[in-house]
Every structure is written in structure tokens, then in C-alpha cells.
Amino acid sequence: MSERVQAGRVVAQTLRASGVTHVFCLQGGHVDPILFGCEAEGIRIVDTRHEQAAAHMAEGWALATGETGVCVVTAGPGLSDAVTGLANASMSGSPILCLAGARPLAEADTWPLQDLDQLGIVTPITKWARSCATATRAGEYVAFALAQARAGRPGPVYLDIPVDVLAREVDIPDPIPRAVRASPPGADPAVVAQVGAELRASQRPIVLVGSGAHWAGAGAALGHAAETIGLPVFSISAGRGVLPDAHEWSFGPPAPIGGAFIDALDTDLVLCLGVRLGFPLMNGAVFAGKRVVRVDLDGAETARNRPGDVNVVADVRVFCEQLTDAWDGGVSAPHRAWAARLRAAETASKAELAARAAAHVGKPVHPLQLVDAIVDAAGPDAVLVADGGDSLTWGMIAFPSYGDGRLLSTGIYLGCLGVGLPFALAAKLANPSRPVVLLCGDGTFGLNAMELDTAVRHDIPIVCVISNDGSWGMSRHGQVRNHGHTVATDLGVRPYHEVARALGGYGEFVDEASEIRGAIERASASGLPSVVNVAIDPEICSPYTEMMAALESG
């Protein structure tokens, strides 16, 4: 006679068989069978203080590891609290599975506790959403959901299971269901040859790499293609670090401050690899008069905003391998000259940034001085995380990316704040031997500040550095620019470091640039979740903020 267990235990067995090692949750009675099942199966349960953070941590895990993240939330408000995390993952194309409880099947339409039209809420912000009403199919549905998260363009998926279904005893399936990924698709060889012809005809090509390269695990293939053909690579979103910034053909992010990307606007061919083209990339200067090649798993995406002159439906890694294999020449002299021009511009840009920071004397701190101190103190083994408005954009200008999954930030299209602490905690769990340092604004810190308690309870020693300008800085700059005064954007310079101390962590306040590195080093040495609260000059606006304000007003 086969062993019988609750269907919630089969859910956990399916997760484990599919390679899931961590789940992020906030407990509720509707999901207890899943949580007790995960405990029995040796899956680490990281319980948060808010379901939004649980969903963000699932995405942070996916960004840091390249694997699918999993969150578990209870019915009703548990699910509705997680909606922002699902929406961010949807807009960013990040693979996460949200498992939710639901009211008992027998109590439908009786006003039971925590009953909502959960499928109706999540369907617009997920790529697949279902409810499992049959206990014997619980494992099958979980495996199907995990497979859907990675089928084609990655994204969030949702599955709810009523609590009475989860609690029902069933035979353990033999074999245990598990998610299996399909082989990634390659491009039509004729189309690969067409792209090769475009590159041979180009004198000044650039590659723009997005999140699709991260989910494809395209780093080695992209590096080989860049070296073989002579392709300067710029990167955004989760594409940052797929080709590390130290690589000879990597030119970092497309930062709007002099440097390589300003020169790169003189390109004659843009090869987009796994990039959604929307704000702010659709600034007319980026693509005007250029040939464009778009490579994406989603053929429909290649038609959005700026259709490619050549469109390729393929996995980024497989395409890069095909392109390199078909290339029958080395790096041309024009391509080498073009790369040298871009590198010279990049060097000048870094010098300009350093000069801006050096020219600032006294209190409070220049944002660039803060970013430089973080990079210096964290070291090249670190994972860096950025969150906020103006603070995020300073980080994206000056933070290096040392490798795939080692520079995390919110997606550029939803513009979701509050991801920083959840992302940092997930990144530390995924990289326990690496320092993890978060740069976040004082406003965005408040959105998930209680996740410091999660960090203390689960012994996750990250360092959170708050860029404290006493306001919602990006909004404040926009209001001053467009209205001449501010409304509802002032916060005051609060002692956020004391929150960390009160919860059992380490905290320190800094208002001089020369003190920042030492404070970060002391925080790291404490071995505790830490907050270094840094007062910065509220009048200094980042170039990204200025650019976005100009685009919005124009």
C-alpha cells in the first residue's frame, strides 16, 4: 500500500524535484499544508513581514541565480499584497511562481474568510494563472506552472489551491512530478546569415543586451561573439553583467553623461539581444537613421515600438553561438577603430564623473561620492543592489557589474520602488560567501524597512546604505523643475539607522564623504544586517533624472 500524505506535501515534493531550494512566504492558515510540506522536504522557508516583500524576494532570487523564484502567500489579502511584486516581475520578464491559498471549495459564494476573485486579480499581470481543484493533481499543476514560467519569454505564473484541497490526503505520485525545460530554440540559418551580412556591412555596430540574455545564460556565448566579430556591448536591466564590465568588448550601461554611449549614438547598426524597447530607450536619437536587428524569444515583441530591419525569433545564447559559428572572418579594422573610439569616450566619461565628485567639498555628501565609496568598500567580489529614484539612477551610472546576477535593480518599465531590501536578502541567500551591499533612497527604504527584521531573524547579513536627501528626491526635482515648488515630497533626514539597531542589527549615521567607507566596513565586520544612513546633498540631480524629465516634458 502506498504512503498517503496531504496534497500540500506533494506540492513541496514537486518543488524539490524541480530544483527549488528556497521559498519566500508570509504564513497564513490557507497555505499551512504547503509550508509544513516544505519543512518536511528540506526546502528553506524564509518568512517575510509583508507579502509584497515575499514576491520581490522571489524575483530577487531569480535575478541572482537565473532560476525560477517561488513565493507562497495566503488567500485574500495575502495574495492582493503580493500583486506589486507580481506586476514588477511581469514588466521585467522575471520567472517567478506565486503559490496562493484559497477559500475551501465547499464554501464558495458564502462570504468565507479571505475570499477574493484571485484569478481575476492576477490574470492581467501573469503569463499563466490557474486554480487547482483536485488534490491528486496538485503536483502536476505545480510542475506545469514552473514549466510555464520558463516557456518562451520568462515571466511570473500563479497557482492557487483551496485549503481543503491542500489538506486532503492522497497517494504520493510515482514518479514525483517535476518541471522540465524545453531545449531553447535557435534561429533560422538563413536569418543568421542575413544578420552576419548586416554586421559585415556595418562600420560602427553596437550590441544592446537586455534581460533575455540573462535568462538564456548567454554570457560565454555573447563574449565569444563579441571577441570574434568585434562587437561593442552595452547592457541594461538584468543584462548588466552578462558580459562583465571588465571584458574588453563591454562598455557598461547606456549612461546619459558623455562617454561611450553618447558616441555610440553615431552607430550605424544596433543589435538588440533580449531587449524590450520602451521608455526611455525610444528617445528618437537612439535609433534614428540606424539599422536595427532584434533578437527575442517573443516574435511579437520584435514588432513593438521600433520593429527590426531584421527580426530573429530565438534564444539569445543559441543565436550568439550560431552567429559566431557562421562568422568566417576576424575583427575588421573599422570595428577595432570604432571600439577604440568608444573606449576613449568611456575613459573621458569616468574622468568627468570623478571630477564632479571631487569638486564637491563639505557636507552633505555628493551622491557620486557615496556610490564611489560603496564600490570601494564592497570590493570586486560583491553583489550590488540599487533601489529608489534618484539614488537608483546614480547607482546605475556608476556601479560596475562584476558578473551575471551581481547587479540587481528594479525593472525600468514599472519603476517599482521598495525592491531593494528584498532583492538584497535574496541575493545574499543565493551568494552567502559574497558581500551584498544595497544602495537605496530614504523614501524607498520606508516601503519595506521591516524586512530588516526578516534579515535579523534569518541571519542574512546585508549592508543597506541609505542615500538620505530627506525627500522623495526624483519627484522633488521634477516638481521644482516643472512647478517651482514642492508638494508632498519632503520627508526630513530621519535616523533610519536606529531602526536597524532596534531590530537587533547594526546602524550608523554619516554626513561626511571621508567617513563612508569606514562605516560600511564596520557594518560588514559586525556580521549583522546593517544600515549606514548617509546624508546627501538634496540639490544635486542625477543625469538620468534630468533626461527623463526632459523626455516627459517634451
Short mmCIF file of N, CA, C and O in Angstrom, two decimals, residues 194-257:
data_model
loop_
_atom_site.label_atom_id
_atom_site.label_comp_id
_atom_site.label_asym_id
_atom_site.label_seq_id
_atom_site.Cartn_x
_atom_site.Cartn_y
_atom_site.Cartn_z
N GLN A 194 21.73 36.45 -42.72
CA GLN A 194 21.31 37.83 -43.00
C GLN A 194 21.88 38.79 -41.96
O GLN A 194 22.36 39.89 -42.30
N VAL A 195 21.84 38.38 -40.70
CA VAL A 195 22.42 39.22 -39.65
C VAL A 195 23.93 39.35 -39.86
O VAL A 195 24.50 40.44 -39.70
N GLY A 196 24.59 38.26 -40.21
CA GLY A 196 26.02 38.32 -40.49
C GLY A 196 26.33 39.31 -41.60
O GLY A 196 27.32 40.07 -41.52
N ALA A 197 25.50 39.34 -42.63
CA ALA A 197 25.71 40.29 -43.73
C ALA A 197 25.54 41.74 -43.24
O ALA A 197 26.28 42.64 -43.66
N GLU A 198 24.57 41.96 -42.37
CA GLU A 198 24.38 43.30 -41.80
C GLU A 198 25.62 43.73 -41.02
O GLU A 198 26.07 44.88 -41.12
N LEU A 199 26.20 42.82 -40.25
CA LEU A 199 27.37 43.15 -39.44
C LEU A 199 28.59 43.42 -40.33
O LEU A 199 29.41 44.30 -40.03
N ARG A 200 28.73 42.67 -41.42
CA ARG A 200 29.87 42.89 -42.33
C ARG A 200 29.76 44.25 -43.02
O ARG A 200 30.76 44.92 -43.27
N ALA A 201 28.53 44.65 -43.31
CA ALA A 201 28.33 45.94 -43.98
C ALA A 201 28.45 47.11 -43.02
O ALA A 201 28.67 48.25 -43.45
N SER A 202 28.35 46.85 -41.72
CA SER A 202 28.39 47.91 -40.72
C SER A 202 29.82 48.33 -40.42
O SER A 202 30.73 47.51 -40.35
N GLN A 203 30.00 49.62 -40.22
CA GLN A 203 31.29 50.17 -39.80
C GLN A 203 31.33 50.43 -38.30
O GLN A 203 32.39 50.40 -37.69
N ARG A 204 30.14 50.69 -37.71
CA ARG A 204 30.08 51.12 -36.31
C ARG A 204 28.91 50.42 -35.60
O ARG A 204 27.95 51.06 -35.18
N PRO A 205 29.00 49.10 -35.44
CA PRO A 205 27.90 48.38 -34.78
C PRO A 205 27.98 48.49 -33.26
O PRO A 205 29.06 48.67 -32.68
N ILE A 206 26.85 48.40 -32.60
CA ILE A 206 26.81 48.19 -31.15
C ILE A 206 25.79 47.10 -30.85
O ILE A 206 24.87 46.84 -31.63
N VAL A 207 25.97 46.45 -29.70
CA VAL A 207 25.02 45.46 -29.20
C VAL A 207 24.39 46.03 -27.94
O VAL A 207 25.08 46.54 -27.06
N LEU A 208 23.06 45.95 -27.88
CA LEU A 208 22.32 46.35 -26.68
C LEU A 208 21.73 45.08 -26.06
O LEU A 208 20.91 44.40 -26.68
N VAL A 209 22.19 44.74 -24.86
CA VAL A 209 21.85 43.47 -24.22
C VAL A 209 20.86 43.71 -23.09
O VAL A 209 21.08 44.56 -22.22
N GLY A 210 19.76 42.96 -23.10
CA GLY A 210 18.76 43.07 -22.05
C GLY A 210 18.61 41.80 -21.24
O GLY A 210 19.44 40.89 -21.30
N SER A 211 17.50 41.72 -20.53
CA SER A 211 17.28 40.62 -19.59
C SER A 211 17.23 39.26 -20.27
O SER A 211 17.55 38.24 -19.65
N GLY A 212 16.81 39.24 -21.53
CA GLY A 212 16.73 37.96 -22.22
C GLY A 212 18.05 37.22 -22.26
O GLY A 212 18.09 35.98 -22.26
N ALA A 213 19.16 37.96 -22.28
CA ALA A 213 20.48 37.32 -22.27
C ALA A 213 20.77 36.69 -20.92
O ALA A 213 21.43 35.64 -20.83
N HIS A 214 20.29 37.31 -19.85
CA HIS A 214 20.48 36.74 -18.51
C HIS A 214 19.72 35.43 -18.37
O HIS A 214 20.28 34.41 -17.93
N TRP A 215 18.44 35.43 -18.73
CA TRP A 215 17.64 34.22 -18.57
C TRP A 215 18.13 33.11 -19.50
O TRP A 215 17.94 31.92 -19.20
N ALA A 216 18.78 33.47 -20.60
CA ALA A 216 19.31 32.47 -21.52
C ALA A 216 20.66 31.92 -21.06
O ALA A 216 21.15 30.94 -21.64
N GLY A 217 21.28 32.56 -20.05
CA GLY A 217 22.63 32.15 -19.65
C GLY A 217 23.62 32.36 -20.78
O GLY A 217 24.46 31.50 -21.07
N ALA A 218 23.54 33.55 -21.41
CA ALA A 218 24.25 33.79 -22.67
C ALA A 218 25.66 34.33 -22.50
O ALA A 218 26.31 34.65 -23.50
N GLY A 219 26.17 34.45 -21.27
CA GLY A 219 27.43 35.16 -21.06
C GLY A 219 28.59 34.67 -21.90
O GLY A 219 29.22 35.45 -22.62
N ALA A 220 28.90 33.39 -21.83
CA ALA A 220 30.05 32.87 -22.57
C ALA A 220 29.85 33.01 -24.07
O ALA A 220 30.77 33.38 -24.81
N ALA A 221 28.64 32.72 -24.54
CA ALA A 221 28.35 32.81 -25.98
C ALA A 221 28.43 34.24 -26.46
O ALA A 221 28.95 34.52 -27.55
N LEU A 222 27.92 35.18 -25.67
CA LEU A 222 27.98 36.59 -26.04
C LEU A 222 29.43 37.07 -26.07
O LEU A 222 29.84 37.78 -27.00
N GLY A 223 30.21 36.70 -25.06
CA GLY A 223 31.62 37.10 -25.05
C GLY A 223 32.37 36.57 -26.25
O GLY A 223 33.17 37.30 -26.87
N HIS A 224 32.12 35.32 -26.62
CA HIS A 224 32.80 34.74 -27.78
C HIS A 224 32.40 35.46 -29.06
O HIS A 224 33.25 35.76 -29.91
N ALA A 225 31.11 35.78 -29.19
CA ALA A 225 30.65 36.50 -30.37
C ALA A 225 31.27 37.89 -30.45
O ALA A 225 31.72 38.34 -31.53
N ALA A 226 31.31 38.60 -29.32
CA ALA A 226 31.88 39.95 -29.31
C ALA A 226 33.35 39.92 -29.70
O ALA A 226 33.82 40.77 -30.48
N GLU A 227 34.10 38.95 -29.17
CA GLU A 227 35.53 38.85 -29.48
C GLU A 227 35.77 38.43 -30.92
O GLU A 227 36.71 38.91 -31.57
N THR A 228 34.95 37.54 -31.44
CA THR A 228 35.15 37.01 -32.79
C THR A 228 34.80 38.02 -33.87
O THR A 228 35.51 38.15 -34.87
N ILE A 229 33.72 38.76 -33.65
CA ILE A 229 33.20 39.66 -34.68
C ILE A 229 33.66 41.09 -34.47
O ILE A 229 33.81 41.86 -35.42
N GLY A 230 33.91 41.46 -33.19
CA GLY A 230 34.27 42.84 -32.87
C GLY A 230 33.03 43.65 -32.60
O GLY A 230 32.69 44.55 -33.38
N LEU A 231 32.33 43.35 -31.48
CA LEU A 231 31.04 43.97 -31.18
C LEU A 231 31.08 44.67 -29.83
O LEU A 231 31.13 44.02 -28.79
N PRO A 232 31.04 46.00 -29.79
CA PRO A 232 30.92 46.71 -28.52
C PRO A 232 29.56 46.44 -27.89
O PRO A 232 28.52 46.56 -28.54
N VAL A 233 29.56 46.06 -26.61
CA VAL A 233 28.35 45.62 -25.93
C VAL A 233 27.97 46.61 -24.83
O VAL A 233 28.78 46.93 -23.95
N PHE A 234 26.73 47.09 -24.89
CA PHE A 234 26.12 47.88 -23.82
C PHE A 234 25.00 47.04 -23.21
O PHE A 234 24.40 46.21 -23.89
N SER A 235 24.69 47.26 -21.93
CA SER A 235 23.72 46.38 -21.27
C SER A 235 22.81 47.15 -20.34
O SER A 235 23.19 48.18 -19.77
N ILE A 236 21.59 46.63 -20.19
CA ILE A 236 20.59 47.22 -19.30
C ILE A 236 19.91 46.13 -18.50
O ILE A 236 20.01 44.95 -18.83
N SER A 237 19.18 46.54 -17.46
CA SER A 237 18.33 45.65 -16.66
C SER A 237 19.13 44.42 -16.21
O SER A 237 20.28 44.53 -15.83
N ALA A 238 18.52 43.23 -16.28
CA ALA A 238 19.22 42.02 -15.85
C ALA A 238 20.30 41.61 -16.84
O ALA A 238 21.06 40.68 -16.57
N GLY A 239 20.40 42.32 -17.96
CA GLY A 239 21.51 42.08 -18.88
C GLY A 239 22.84 42.60 -18.37
O GLY A 239 23.90 42.20 -18.87
N ARG A 240 22.80 43.48 -17.35
CA ARG A 240 24.03 44.00 -16.77
C ARG A 240 24.85 42.87 -16.15
O ARG A 240 24.35 42.13 -15.29
N GLY A 241 26.07 42.70 -16.62
CA GLY A 241 26.94 41.68 -16.07
C GLY A 241 26.95 40.40 -16.85
O GLY A 241 27.81 39.54 -16.60
N VAL A 242 25.99 40.20 -17.76
CA VAL A 242 26.05 39.00 -18.61
C VAL A 242 27.41 38.96 -19.30
O VAL A 242 28.06 37.92 -19.38
N LEU A 243 27.84 40.13 -19.78
CA LEU A 243 29.23 40.32 -20.18
C LEU A 243 29.82 41.29 -19.15
O LEU A 243 29.47 42.47 -19.13
N PRO A 244 30.67 40.82 -18.24
CA PRO A 244 31.16 41.68 -17.15
C PRO A 244 31.78 42.97 -17.68
O PRO A 244 32.35 43.01 -18.77
N ASP A 245 31.70 44.01 -16.88
CA ASP A 245 32.23 45.31 -17.30
C ASP A 245 33.72 45.25 -17.58
O ASP A 245 34.24 46.06 -18.35
N ALA A 246 34.44 44.32 -16.99
CA ALA A 246 35.88 44.22 -17.21
C ALA A 246 36.24 43.60 -18.56
O ALA A 246 37.40 43.65 -18.97
N HIS A 247 35.27 43.04 -19.25
CA HIS A 247 35.54 42.41 -20.55
C HIS A 247 35.94 43.47 -21.57
O HIS A 247 35.42 44.58 -21.57
N GLU A 248 36.87 43.13 -22.45
CA GLU A 248 37.41 44.12 -23.40
C GLU A 248 36.36 44.68 -24.35
O GLU A 248 36.53 45.79 -24.88
N TRP A 249 35.26 43.96 -24.59
CA TRP A 249 34.23 44.45 -25.50
C TRP A 249 32.99 44.95 -24.77
O TRP A 249 31.97 45.25 -25.40
N SER A 250 33.05 45.05 -23.43
CA SER A 250 31.92 45.54 -22.66
C SER A 250 32.09 47.02 -22.36
O SER A 250 33.17 47.46 -21.96
N PHE A 251 31.00 47.78 -22.54
CA PHE A 251 31.04 49.22 -22.30
C PHE A 251 30.00 49.66 -21.27
O PHE A 251 29.67 50.84 -21.19
N GLY A 252 29.49 48.71 -20.49
CA GLY A 252 28.62 49.05 -19.38
C GLY A 252 27.24 49.50 -19.80
O GLY A 252 26.73 49.12 -20.86
N PRO A 253 26.60 50.35 -18.98
CA PRO A 253 25.23 50.78 -19.27
C PRO A 253 25.23 51.97 -20.22
O PRO A 253 26.21 52.69 -20.35
N PRO A 254 24.10 52.20 -20.89
CA PRO A 254 23.97 53.39 -21.75
C PRO A 254 23.67 54.63 -20.91
O PRO A 254 22.54 55.09 -20.82
N ALA A 255 24.70 55.17 -20.25
CA ALA A 255 24.52 56.29 -19.33
C ALA A 255 24.51 57.63 -20.07
O ALA A 255 25.36 57.87 -20.92
N PRO A 256 23.55 58.50 -19.75
CA PRO A 256 23.42 59.77 -20.46
C PRO A 256 24.33 60.84 -19.89
O PRO A 256 23.89 61.92 -19.49
N ILE A 257 25.63 60.56 -19.84
CA ILE A 257 26.55 61.55 -19.31
C ILE A 257 27.87 61.43 -20.06
O ILE A 257 28.79 60.75 -19.64
#
